[in-house]
Short mmCIF file of N, CA and C in Angstrom, two decimals:
data_model
loop_
_atom_site.label_atom_id
_atom_site.label_comp_id
_atom_site.label_asym_id
_atom_site.label_seq_id
_atom_site.Cartn_x
_atom_site.Cartn_y
_atom_site.Cartn_z
N MET A 1085 59.60 106.69 178.12
CA MET A 1085 58.92 106.58 176.85
C MET A 1085 57.99 105.35 176.92
N THR A 1086 56.77 105.53 176.51
CA THR A 1086 55.80 104.44 176.56
C THR A 1086 55.94 103.52 175.35
N PHE A 1087 55.35 102.35 175.47
CA PHE A 1087 55.36 101.40 174.36
C PHE A 1087 54.71 102.01 173.13
N ARG A 1088 53.63 102.73 173.33
CA ARG A 1088 52.91 103.36 172.22
C ARG A 1088 53.80 104.38 171.50
N SER A 1089 54.55 105.16 172.27
CA SER A 1089 55.48 106.15 171.69
C SER A 1089 56.58 105.47 170.90
N ILE A 1090 57.13 104.39 171.45
CA ILE A 1090 58.19 103.66 170.75
C ILE A 1090 57.64 103.06 169.46
N ALA A 1091 56.45 102.46 169.50
CA ALA A 1091 55.85 101.86 168.31
C ALA A 1091 55.60 102.92 167.24
N PHE A 1092 55.10 104.09 167.64
CA PHE A 1092 54.86 105.18 166.70
C PHE A 1092 56.16 105.61 166.04
N PHE A 1093 57.20 105.80 166.84
CA PHE A 1093 58.52 106.21 166.34
C PHE A 1093 59.06 105.18 165.34
N LEU A 1094 58.99 103.91 165.69
CA LEU A 1094 59.49 102.86 164.80
C LEU A 1094 58.70 102.80 163.50
N THR A 1095 57.39 103.03 163.56
CA THR A 1095 56.56 103.06 162.35
C THR A 1095 57.02 104.18 161.43
N LEU A 1096 57.30 105.35 161.99
CA LEU A 1096 57.76 106.47 161.18
C LEU A 1096 59.10 106.16 160.53
N VAL A 1097 60.02 105.63 161.31
CA VAL A 1097 61.35 105.33 160.80
C VAL A 1097 61.28 104.25 159.72
N CYS A 1098 60.54 103.18 159.96
CA CYS A 1098 60.45 102.08 158.99
C CYS A 1098 59.76 102.53 157.71
N THR A 1099 58.74 103.38 157.81
CA THR A 1099 58.06 103.90 156.62
C THR A 1099 59.03 104.72 155.79
N ALA A 1100 59.79 105.59 156.43
CA ALA A 1100 60.75 106.42 155.71
C ALA A 1100 61.83 105.56 155.07
N MET A 1101 62.26 104.49 155.76
CA MET A 1101 63.32 103.63 155.25
C MET A 1101 62.85 102.79 154.05
N ALA A 1102 61.55 102.56 153.91
CA ALA A 1102 61.03 101.71 152.85
C ALA A 1102 60.83 102.46 151.54
N THR A 1103 60.93 103.77 151.54
CA THR A 1103 60.71 104.58 150.36
C THR A 1103 61.94 104.53 149.45
N GLU A 1104 61.71 104.27 148.15
CA GLU A 1104 62.82 104.21 147.19
C GLU A 1104 63.48 105.58 147.05
N THR A 1105 64.80 105.58 147.02
CA THR A 1105 65.59 106.78 146.77
C THR A 1105 66.49 106.51 145.56
N PRO A 1106 66.94 107.56 144.89
CA PRO A 1106 67.77 107.31 143.71
C PRO A 1106 69.14 106.76 144.07
N ASP A 1107 69.68 105.96 143.17
CA ASP A 1107 71.05 105.48 143.33
C ASP A 1107 72.01 106.62 143.04
N TYR A 1108 73.14 106.63 143.72
CA TYR A 1108 74.21 107.57 143.42
C TYR A 1108 75.49 107.01 143.99
N GLU A 1109 76.60 107.52 143.49
CA GLU A 1109 77.92 107.13 144.00
C GLU A 1109 78.53 108.33 144.70
N VAL A 1110 78.98 108.14 145.94
CA VAL A 1110 79.65 109.20 146.67
C VAL A 1110 81.11 109.21 146.21
N LEU A 1111 81.52 110.32 145.63
CA LEU A 1111 82.89 110.46 145.13
C LEU A 1111 83.82 111.03 146.20
N SER A 1112 83.28 111.89 147.07
CA SER A 1112 84.04 112.42 148.20
C SER A 1112 83.07 112.91 149.26
N GLN A 1113 83.57 112.95 150.50
CA GLN A 1113 82.74 113.37 151.62
C GLN A 1113 83.56 114.23 152.56
N ASP A 1114 82.92 115.29 153.09
CA ASP A 1114 83.54 116.21 154.03
C ASP A 1114 82.46 116.62 155.02
N GLY A 1115 82.29 115.84 156.08
CA GLY A 1115 81.23 116.13 157.05
C GLY A 1115 79.86 115.97 156.40
N LYS A 1116 79.07 117.04 156.40
CA LYS A 1116 77.73 117.02 155.82
C LYS A 1116 77.74 117.33 154.32
N PHE A 1117 78.91 117.49 153.74
CA PHE A 1117 79.05 117.79 152.32
C PHE A 1117 79.50 116.54 151.58
N GLU A 1118 78.95 116.33 150.39
CA GLU A 1118 79.37 115.22 149.54
C GLU A 1118 79.41 115.68 148.08
N VAL A 1119 80.24 115.03 147.32
CA VAL A 1119 80.19 115.12 145.87
C VAL A 1119 79.68 113.76 145.41
N ARG A 1120 78.57 113.78 144.65
CA ARG A 1120 77.91 112.56 144.21
C ARG A 1120 77.77 112.53 142.70
N GLU A 1121 77.80 111.32 142.18
CA GLU A 1121 77.53 111.07 140.76
C GLU A 1121 76.17 110.39 140.68
N TYR A 1122 75.23 111.02 139.97
CA TYR A 1122 73.88 110.49 139.81
C TYR A 1122 73.67 110.00 138.38
N PRO A 1123 72.90 108.93 138.21
CA PRO A 1123 72.48 108.54 136.85
C PRO A 1123 71.36 109.49 136.40
N ALA A 1124 70.97 109.39 135.15
CA ALA A 1124 69.82 110.15 134.68
C ALA A 1124 68.57 109.68 135.44
N LEU A 1125 67.71 110.63 135.79
CA LEU A 1125 66.48 110.32 136.53
C LEU A 1125 65.28 110.82 135.74
N THR A 1126 64.21 110.05 135.74
CA THR A 1126 62.95 110.48 135.14
C THR A 1126 62.12 111.13 136.23
N LEU A 1127 61.58 112.31 135.91
CA LEU A 1127 60.81 113.08 136.88
C LEU A 1127 59.39 113.31 136.37
N VAL A 1128 58.49 113.48 137.29
CA VAL A 1128 57.17 114.02 136.99
C VAL A 1128 57.11 115.30 137.81
N ARG A 1129 56.74 116.42 137.16
CA ARG A 1129 56.84 117.69 137.86
C ARG A 1129 55.69 118.61 137.52
N THR A 1130 55.54 119.61 138.36
CA THR A 1130 54.56 120.66 138.13
C THR A 1130 55.21 121.99 138.48
N THR A 1131 54.84 123.00 137.74
CA THR A 1131 55.42 124.32 137.94
C THR A 1131 54.36 125.37 138.19
N SER A 1132 53.20 124.93 138.56
CA SER A 1132 52.07 125.86 138.64
C SER A 1132 51.94 126.59 139.98
N GLY A 1133 52.65 126.17 141.01
CA GLY A 1133 52.56 126.88 142.29
C GLY A 1133 51.69 126.16 143.29
N ASP A 1134 50.62 126.81 143.76
CA ASP A 1134 49.75 126.24 144.78
C ASP A 1134 49.20 124.88 144.36
N GLY A 1135 49.21 123.94 145.27
CA GLY A 1135 48.65 122.62 145.01
C GLY A 1135 49.58 121.67 144.30
N ASP A 1136 50.88 122.03 144.18
CA ASP A 1136 51.84 121.18 143.47
C ASP A 1136 51.86 119.76 144.01
N PHE A 1137 51.96 119.63 145.33
CA PHE A 1137 52.07 118.29 145.92
C PHE A 1137 50.85 117.45 145.57
N MET A 1138 49.67 118.01 145.70
CA MET A 1138 48.46 117.23 145.44
C MET A 1138 48.33 116.85 143.97
N ARG A 1139 48.76 117.73 143.06
CA ARG A 1139 48.75 117.38 141.63
C ARG A 1139 49.63 116.16 141.39
N LEU A 1140 50.85 116.20 141.95
CA LEU A 1140 51.77 115.08 141.77
C LEU A 1140 51.27 113.83 142.48
N PHE A 1141 50.69 114.01 143.66
CA PHE A 1141 50.15 112.87 144.39
C PHE A 1141 49.01 112.20 143.62
N ARG A 1142 48.15 113.01 142.99
CA ARG A 1142 47.06 112.43 142.18
C ARG A 1142 47.65 111.63 141.01
N TYR A 1143 48.73 112.15 140.41
CA TYR A 1143 49.38 111.44 139.30
C TYR A 1143 49.84 110.05 139.75
N ILE A 1144 50.55 109.97 140.88
CA ILE A 1144 51.07 108.66 141.33
C ILE A 1144 49.98 107.79 141.93
N SER A 1145 48.83 108.38 142.26
CA SER A 1145 47.71 107.61 142.80
C SER A 1145 46.80 107.06 141.71
N GLY A 1146 47.22 107.18 140.45
CA GLY A 1146 46.44 106.64 139.36
C GLY A 1146 45.84 107.70 138.45
N GLY A 1147 46.09 108.97 138.73
CA GLY A 1147 45.59 110.06 137.90
C GLY A 1147 46.49 110.29 136.70
N ASN A 1148 46.76 109.22 135.96
CA ASN A 1148 47.59 109.30 134.76
C ASN A 1148 46.87 108.52 133.66
N GLU A 1149 47.35 108.64 132.44
CA GLU A 1149 46.66 108.02 131.29
C GLU A 1149 46.49 106.51 131.44
N ALA A 1150 47.42 105.83 132.11
CA ALA A 1150 47.31 104.38 132.29
C ALA A 1150 46.53 104.02 133.55
N GLU A 1151 46.13 105.02 134.32
CA GLU A 1151 45.46 104.82 135.61
C GLU A 1151 46.28 103.87 136.50
N GLN A 1152 47.60 104.01 136.39
CA GLN A 1152 48.56 103.17 137.10
C GLN A 1152 48.96 103.83 138.42
N LYS A 1153 48.91 103.07 139.50
CA LYS A 1153 49.42 103.56 140.78
C LYS A 1153 50.94 103.41 140.76
N ILE A 1154 51.62 104.44 141.20
CA ILE A 1154 53.07 104.49 141.18
C ILE A 1154 53.56 104.78 142.60
N ALA A 1155 54.54 104.02 143.04
CA ALA A 1155 55.05 104.19 144.41
C ALA A 1155 55.67 105.57 144.60
N MET A 1156 55.48 106.10 145.80
CA MET A 1156 56.10 107.37 146.19
C MET A 1156 57.60 107.13 146.36
N THR A 1157 58.40 108.08 145.96
CA THR A 1157 59.84 108.01 146.13
C THR A 1157 60.31 109.22 146.93
N ALA A 1158 61.55 109.21 147.31
CA ALA A 1158 62.16 110.34 148.00
C ALA A 1158 63.52 110.58 147.37
N PRO A 1159 63.96 111.80 147.33
CA PRO A 1159 63.31 112.98 147.87
C PRO A 1159 62.30 113.59 146.90
N VAL A 1160 61.44 114.45 147.43
CA VAL A 1160 60.65 115.36 146.61
C VAL A 1160 61.61 116.50 146.30
N LEU A 1161 61.74 116.85 145.02
CA LEU A 1161 62.68 117.88 144.61
C LEU A 1161 61.97 119.20 144.39
N MET A 1162 62.60 120.27 144.85
CA MET A 1162 62.04 121.62 144.69
C MET A 1162 63.07 122.51 144.01
N LYS A 1163 62.59 123.33 143.08
CA LYS A 1163 63.40 124.37 142.45
C LYS A 1163 62.70 125.69 142.70
N HIS A 1164 63.49 126.74 142.91
CA HIS A 1164 62.91 128.06 143.17
C HIS A 1164 63.48 129.13 142.25
N GLU A 1165 63.87 128.75 141.07
CA GLU A 1165 64.57 129.69 140.19
C GLU A 1165 63.83 129.93 138.88
N GLY A 1166 63.37 131.13 138.65
CA GLY A 1166 62.79 131.54 137.37
C GLY A 1166 61.73 130.60 136.85
N GLU A 1167 61.83 130.24 135.57
CA GLU A 1167 60.83 129.38 134.93
C GLU A 1167 60.87 127.95 135.45
N ASP A 1168 61.96 127.55 136.07
CA ASP A 1168 62.10 126.19 136.56
C ASP A 1168 61.54 126.00 137.97
N THR A 1169 60.88 127.00 138.53
CA THR A 1169 60.29 126.87 139.85
C THR A 1169 59.26 125.76 139.82
N GLY A 1170 59.30 124.90 140.81
CA GLY A 1170 58.31 123.84 140.87
C GLY A 1170 58.73 122.68 141.74
N MET A 1171 57.92 121.66 141.73
CA MET A 1171 58.11 120.46 142.55
C MET A 1171 58.15 119.25 141.63
N SER A 1172 59.03 118.29 141.97
CA SER A 1172 59.15 117.07 141.17
C SER A 1172 59.19 115.84 142.06
N PHE A 1173 58.61 114.76 141.55
CA PHE A 1173 58.77 113.43 142.12
C PHE A 1173 59.69 112.66 141.18
N ILE A 1174 60.53 111.81 141.74
CA ILE A 1174 61.38 110.94 140.94
C ILE A 1174 60.57 109.68 140.63
N VAL A 1175 60.49 109.32 139.36
CA VAL A 1175 59.76 108.11 138.96
C VAL A 1175 60.57 106.90 139.42
N PRO A 1176 59.92 105.92 140.07
CA PRO A 1176 60.65 104.73 140.53
C PRO A 1176 61.36 104.02 139.38
N ARG A 1177 62.48 103.37 139.71
CA ARG A 1177 63.30 102.68 138.70
C ARG A 1177 62.50 101.70 137.85
N ASP A 1178 61.63 100.89 138.49
CA ASP A 1178 60.90 99.88 137.73
C ASP A 1178 59.92 100.52 136.75
N VAL A 1179 59.34 101.64 137.08
CA VAL A 1179 58.42 102.33 136.18
C VAL A 1179 59.22 103.04 135.08
N ALA A 1180 60.31 103.71 135.46
CA ALA A 1180 61.14 104.44 134.48
C ALA A 1180 61.76 103.50 133.45
N ALA A 1181 61.97 102.24 133.83
CA ALA A 1181 62.56 101.26 132.90
C ALA A 1181 61.58 100.85 131.80
N GLY A 1182 60.30 101.09 132.02
CA GLY A 1182 59.28 100.74 131.02
C GLY A 1182 58.68 101.99 130.41
N LYS A 1183 57.38 101.95 130.18
CA LYS A 1183 56.66 103.10 129.62
C LYS A 1183 56.06 103.89 130.77
N VAL A 1184 56.55 105.11 130.96
CA VAL A 1184 56.05 105.98 132.03
C VAL A 1184 54.72 106.57 131.56
N PRO A 1185 53.65 106.37 132.35
CA PRO A 1185 52.34 106.87 131.92
C PRO A 1185 52.30 108.40 131.84
N ALA A 1186 51.64 108.89 130.82
CA ALA A 1186 51.48 110.33 130.65
C ALA A 1186 50.51 110.88 131.68
N PRO A 1187 50.75 112.11 132.13
CA PRO A 1187 49.82 112.74 133.08
C PRO A 1187 48.49 113.09 132.41
N LYS A 1188 47.42 113.07 133.19
CA LYS A 1188 46.12 113.55 132.71
C LYS A 1188 46.01 115.06 132.92
N ASP A 1189 46.58 115.55 134.00
CA ASP A 1189 46.52 116.96 134.38
C ASP A 1189 47.53 117.74 133.54
N ALA A 1190 47.07 118.77 132.83
CA ALA A 1190 47.95 119.58 131.97
C ALA A 1190 49.02 120.33 132.78
N ALA A 1191 48.81 120.49 134.08
CA ALA A 1191 49.79 121.18 134.93
C ALA A 1191 50.91 120.25 135.39
N VAL A 1192 50.82 118.97 135.04
CA VAL A 1192 51.85 117.99 135.39
C VAL A 1192 52.54 117.57 134.09
N GLU A 1193 53.86 117.49 134.13
CA GLU A 1193 54.61 117.12 132.93
C GLU A 1193 55.73 116.16 133.28
N MET A 1194 56.19 115.46 132.27
CA MET A 1194 57.34 114.57 132.41
C MET A 1194 58.60 115.37 132.15
N ASP A 1195 59.68 115.00 132.83
CA ASP A 1195 60.95 115.70 132.66
C ASP A 1195 62.07 114.71 132.96
N ASP A 1196 63.27 115.07 132.59
CA ASP A 1196 64.44 114.26 132.89
C ASP A 1196 65.45 115.12 133.63
N LEU A 1197 66.13 114.52 134.58
CA LEU A 1197 67.28 115.14 135.22
C LEU A 1197 68.48 114.40 134.66
N PRO A 1198 69.26 115.06 133.78
CA PRO A 1198 70.39 114.36 133.16
C PRO A 1198 71.39 113.87 134.21
N ALA A 1199 72.07 112.78 133.86
CA ALA A 1199 73.12 112.25 134.73
C ALA A 1199 74.15 113.33 134.98
N GLY A 1200 74.79 113.27 136.14
CA GLY A 1200 75.83 114.25 136.41
C GLY A 1200 76.34 114.22 137.83
N ARG A 1201 77.25 115.13 138.07
CA ARG A 1201 77.92 115.25 139.36
C ARG A 1201 77.30 116.43 140.12
N PHE A 1202 77.05 116.20 141.42
CA PHE A 1202 76.43 117.21 142.25
C PHE A 1202 77.19 117.37 143.56
N ALA A 1203 77.33 118.62 144.00
CA ALA A 1203 77.78 118.91 145.35
C ALA A 1203 76.50 118.95 146.19
N VAL A 1204 76.53 118.29 147.36
CA VAL A 1204 75.32 118.13 148.17
C VAL A 1204 75.63 118.48 149.62
N TYR A 1205 74.70 119.21 150.27
CA TYR A 1205 74.79 119.51 151.70
C TYR A 1205 73.54 118.97 152.36
N ARG A 1206 73.72 118.17 153.40
CA ARG A 1206 72.61 117.56 154.14
C ARG A 1206 72.34 118.37 155.40
N TYR A 1207 71.04 118.65 155.65
CA TYR A 1207 70.65 119.43 156.82
C TYR A 1207 69.28 118.97 157.31
N SER A 1208 68.89 119.42 158.49
CA SER A 1208 67.58 119.06 159.03
C SER A 1208 66.76 120.33 159.21
N GLY A 1209 65.54 120.16 159.69
CA GLY A 1209 64.67 121.31 159.94
C GLY A 1209 63.47 121.31 159.02
N GLY A 1210 62.62 122.30 159.22
CA GLY A 1210 61.41 122.44 158.42
C GLY A 1210 61.73 123.00 157.05
N ARG A 1211 60.77 122.82 156.13
CA ARG A 1211 60.93 123.35 154.78
C ARG A 1211 60.45 124.78 154.75
N ASN A 1212 61.41 125.70 154.78
CA ASN A 1212 61.07 127.12 154.69
C ASN A 1212 62.23 127.88 154.06
N GLU A 1213 61.97 129.08 153.64
CA GLU A 1213 62.96 129.86 152.89
C GLU A 1213 64.21 130.13 153.72
N ALA A 1214 64.05 130.43 155.01
CA ALA A 1214 65.22 130.71 155.85
C ALA A 1214 66.16 129.51 155.92
N ASN A 1215 65.61 128.31 156.16
CA ASN A 1215 66.44 127.10 156.21
C ASN A 1215 67.10 126.82 154.86
N GLU A 1216 66.33 126.99 153.79
CA GLU A 1216 66.87 126.74 152.46
C GLU A 1216 68.03 127.69 152.15
N GLN A 1217 67.84 128.97 152.44
CA GLN A 1217 68.89 129.95 152.13
C GLN A 1217 70.13 129.74 152.98
N GLU A 1218 69.96 129.37 154.24
CA GLU A 1218 71.10 129.08 155.10
C GLU A 1218 71.87 127.87 154.57
N ALA A 1219 71.15 126.81 154.21
CA ALA A 1219 71.79 125.59 153.69
C ALA A 1219 72.49 125.88 152.36
N LEU A 1220 71.83 126.62 151.48
CA LEU A 1220 72.43 126.96 150.19
C LEU A 1220 73.68 127.81 150.38
N GLY A 1221 73.65 128.73 151.33
CA GLY A 1221 74.83 129.55 151.62
C GLY A 1221 76.01 128.70 152.06
N LYS A 1222 75.75 127.72 152.91
CA LYS A 1222 76.81 126.81 153.37
C LYS A 1222 77.36 125.98 152.21
N LEU A 1223 76.46 125.49 151.35
CA LEU A 1223 76.93 124.69 150.22
C LEU A 1223 77.74 125.54 149.25
N ARG A 1224 77.26 126.75 148.95
CA ARG A 1224 78.01 127.62 148.02
C ARG A 1224 79.39 127.96 148.58
N ALA A 1225 79.48 128.22 149.89
CA ALA A 1225 80.78 128.52 150.51
C ALA A 1225 81.71 127.31 150.40
N TRP A 1226 81.18 126.11 150.63
CA TRP A 1226 82.00 124.90 150.55
C TRP A 1226 82.45 124.65 149.10
N VAL A 1227 81.53 124.84 148.15
CA VAL A 1227 81.86 124.66 146.74
C VAL A 1227 82.97 125.63 146.33
N ASP A 1228 82.86 126.89 146.78
CA ASP A 1228 83.90 127.88 146.48
C ASP A 1228 85.24 127.46 147.09
N GLN A 1229 85.19 127.00 148.33
CA GLN A 1229 86.41 126.56 149.02
C GLN A 1229 87.07 125.39 148.29
N GLN A 1230 86.25 124.51 147.73
CA GLN A 1230 86.76 123.34 147.00
C GLN A 1230 87.14 123.67 145.56
N GLU A 1231 86.85 124.91 145.15
CA GLU A 1231 87.11 125.39 143.79
C GLU A 1231 86.40 124.53 142.74
N LEU A 1232 85.12 124.25 143.02
CA LEU A 1232 84.28 123.50 142.10
C LEU A 1232 83.48 124.47 141.23
N GLU A 1233 83.22 124.09 140.01
CA GLU A 1233 82.47 124.93 139.08
C GLU A 1233 80.99 124.55 139.12
N VAL A 1234 80.14 125.50 139.49
CA VAL A 1234 78.69 125.28 139.53
C VAL A 1234 78.13 125.43 138.13
N LYS A 1235 77.25 124.49 137.75
CA LYS A 1235 76.69 124.47 136.40
C LYS A 1235 75.17 124.47 136.41
N GLY A 1236 74.56 125.11 137.35
CA GLY A 1236 73.10 125.14 137.36
C GLY A 1236 72.56 125.71 138.64
N GLU A 1237 71.26 125.73 138.70
CA GLU A 1237 70.54 126.27 139.85
C GLU A 1237 70.38 125.19 140.93
N PRO A 1238 70.17 125.60 142.17
CA PRO A 1238 70.04 124.62 143.25
C PRO A 1238 68.75 123.81 143.16
N LEU A 1239 68.85 122.58 143.63
CA LEU A 1239 67.71 121.70 143.84
C LEU A 1239 67.66 121.40 145.33
N PHE A 1240 66.47 121.45 145.89
CA PHE A 1240 66.28 121.11 147.30
C PHE A 1240 65.56 119.78 147.35
N GLY A 1241 66.07 118.85 148.15
CA GLY A 1241 65.49 117.53 148.28
C GLY A 1241 64.94 117.32 149.67
N TYR A 1242 63.68 116.88 149.75
CA TYR A 1242 63.02 116.63 151.03
C TYR A 1242 62.62 115.17 151.09
N TYR A 1243 63.18 114.45 152.06
CA TYR A 1243 63.02 113.01 152.16
C TYR A 1243 61.86 112.56 153.04
N ASP A 1244 61.42 113.39 153.95
CA ASP A 1244 60.49 112.93 154.98
C ASP A 1244 59.12 113.58 154.87
N PRO A 1245 58.08 112.85 155.31
CA PRO A 1245 56.74 113.43 155.34
C PRO A 1245 56.64 114.51 156.43
N PRO A 1246 55.64 115.37 156.32
CA PRO A 1246 55.54 116.51 157.24
C PRO A 1246 55.31 116.15 158.71
N TRP A 1247 54.86 114.91 158.99
CA TRP A 1247 54.63 114.57 160.39
C TRP A 1247 55.92 114.16 161.11
N ILE A 1248 57.02 114.01 160.40
CA ILE A 1248 58.30 113.74 161.05
C ILE A 1248 58.76 115.03 161.73
N PRO A 1249 59.15 114.97 162.99
CA PRO A 1249 59.60 116.20 163.66
C PRO A 1249 60.75 116.86 162.88
N PRO A 1250 60.73 118.20 162.75
CA PRO A 1250 61.74 118.89 161.95
C PRO A 1250 63.18 118.52 162.28
N PHE A 1251 63.51 118.31 163.55
CA PHE A 1251 64.89 118.00 163.90
C PHE A 1251 65.33 116.62 163.41
N MET A 1252 64.37 115.78 162.99
CA MET A 1252 64.68 114.44 162.50
C MET A 1252 64.63 114.35 160.97
N ARG A 1253 64.27 115.41 160.30
CA ARG A 1253 64.08 115.36 158.85
C ARG A 1253 65.41 115.39 158.11
N ARG A 1254 65.41 114.67 157.00
CA ARG A 1254 66.57 114.69 156.09
C ARG A 1254 66.23 115.60 154.92
N ASN A 1255 66.97 116.67 154.81
CA ASN A 1255 66.83 117.61 153.71
C ASN A 1255 68.20 117.75 153.06
N GLU A 1256 68.20 118.08 151.78
CA GLU A 1256 69.47 118.30 151.09
C GLU A 1256 69.30 119.45 150.09
N VAL A 1257 70.41 120.12 149.86
CA VAL A 1257 70.49 121.09 148.77
C VAL A 1257 71.61 120.59 147.86
N MET A 1258 71.35 120.66 146.54
CA MET A 1258 72.27 120.11 145.56
C MET A 1258 72.59 121.16 144.51
N LEU A 1259 73.85 121.19 144.08
CA LEU A 1259 74.28 122.03 142.97
C LEU A 1259 75.01 121.15 141.96
N ARG A 1260 74.58 121.21 140.70
CA ARG A 1260 75.29 120.48 139.65
C ARG A 1260 76.65 121.15 139.48
N ILE A 1261 77.68 120.31 139.38
CA ILE A 1261 79.03 120.82 139.23
C ILE A 1261 79.72 120.19 138.02
N GLY A 1262 80.75 120.86 137.54
CA GLY A 1262 81.54 120.31 136.45
C GLY A 1262 82.50 119.25 136.97
N GLY A 1263 83.02 118.48 136.08
CA GLY A 1263 84.03 117.53 136.52
C GLY A 1263 83.80 116.18 136.06
#
């Protein structure tokens, strides 16, 4: 491996490590499965389909009523169920603690993810339907085995930018559970 390759790899890793992620408490762990308790999160989301990422990116780049730049966070959350289909960014803690600027784009809206308990499965690979369905199947099987009550539709979380090789990406599927 050349010096240039090592430097590139370290840049990718350090960039990913510097991105804010939500706080949560791990209540139990079983390999790649966890039960986590999350606080309420403020989201900015779009449900319009094509161009979701760029709409949200424009919002955090200053395309909001306050023309405020907002730091990117991870994961980017995806829903694929009925009216809730769409993509969301988690608003950083420091921004959510104050006045969150309203979007300028009518296709972008503010939302909240209520506090709660989630069963989570961590996996790698590219973002595609086959990977998502395989991961969701594993999580649902584990949830059934643990006799946990599911209380909502799945959320898919993507932590890494697209230039990270798929085998190195951190992806998660989450199901809200009772308890």
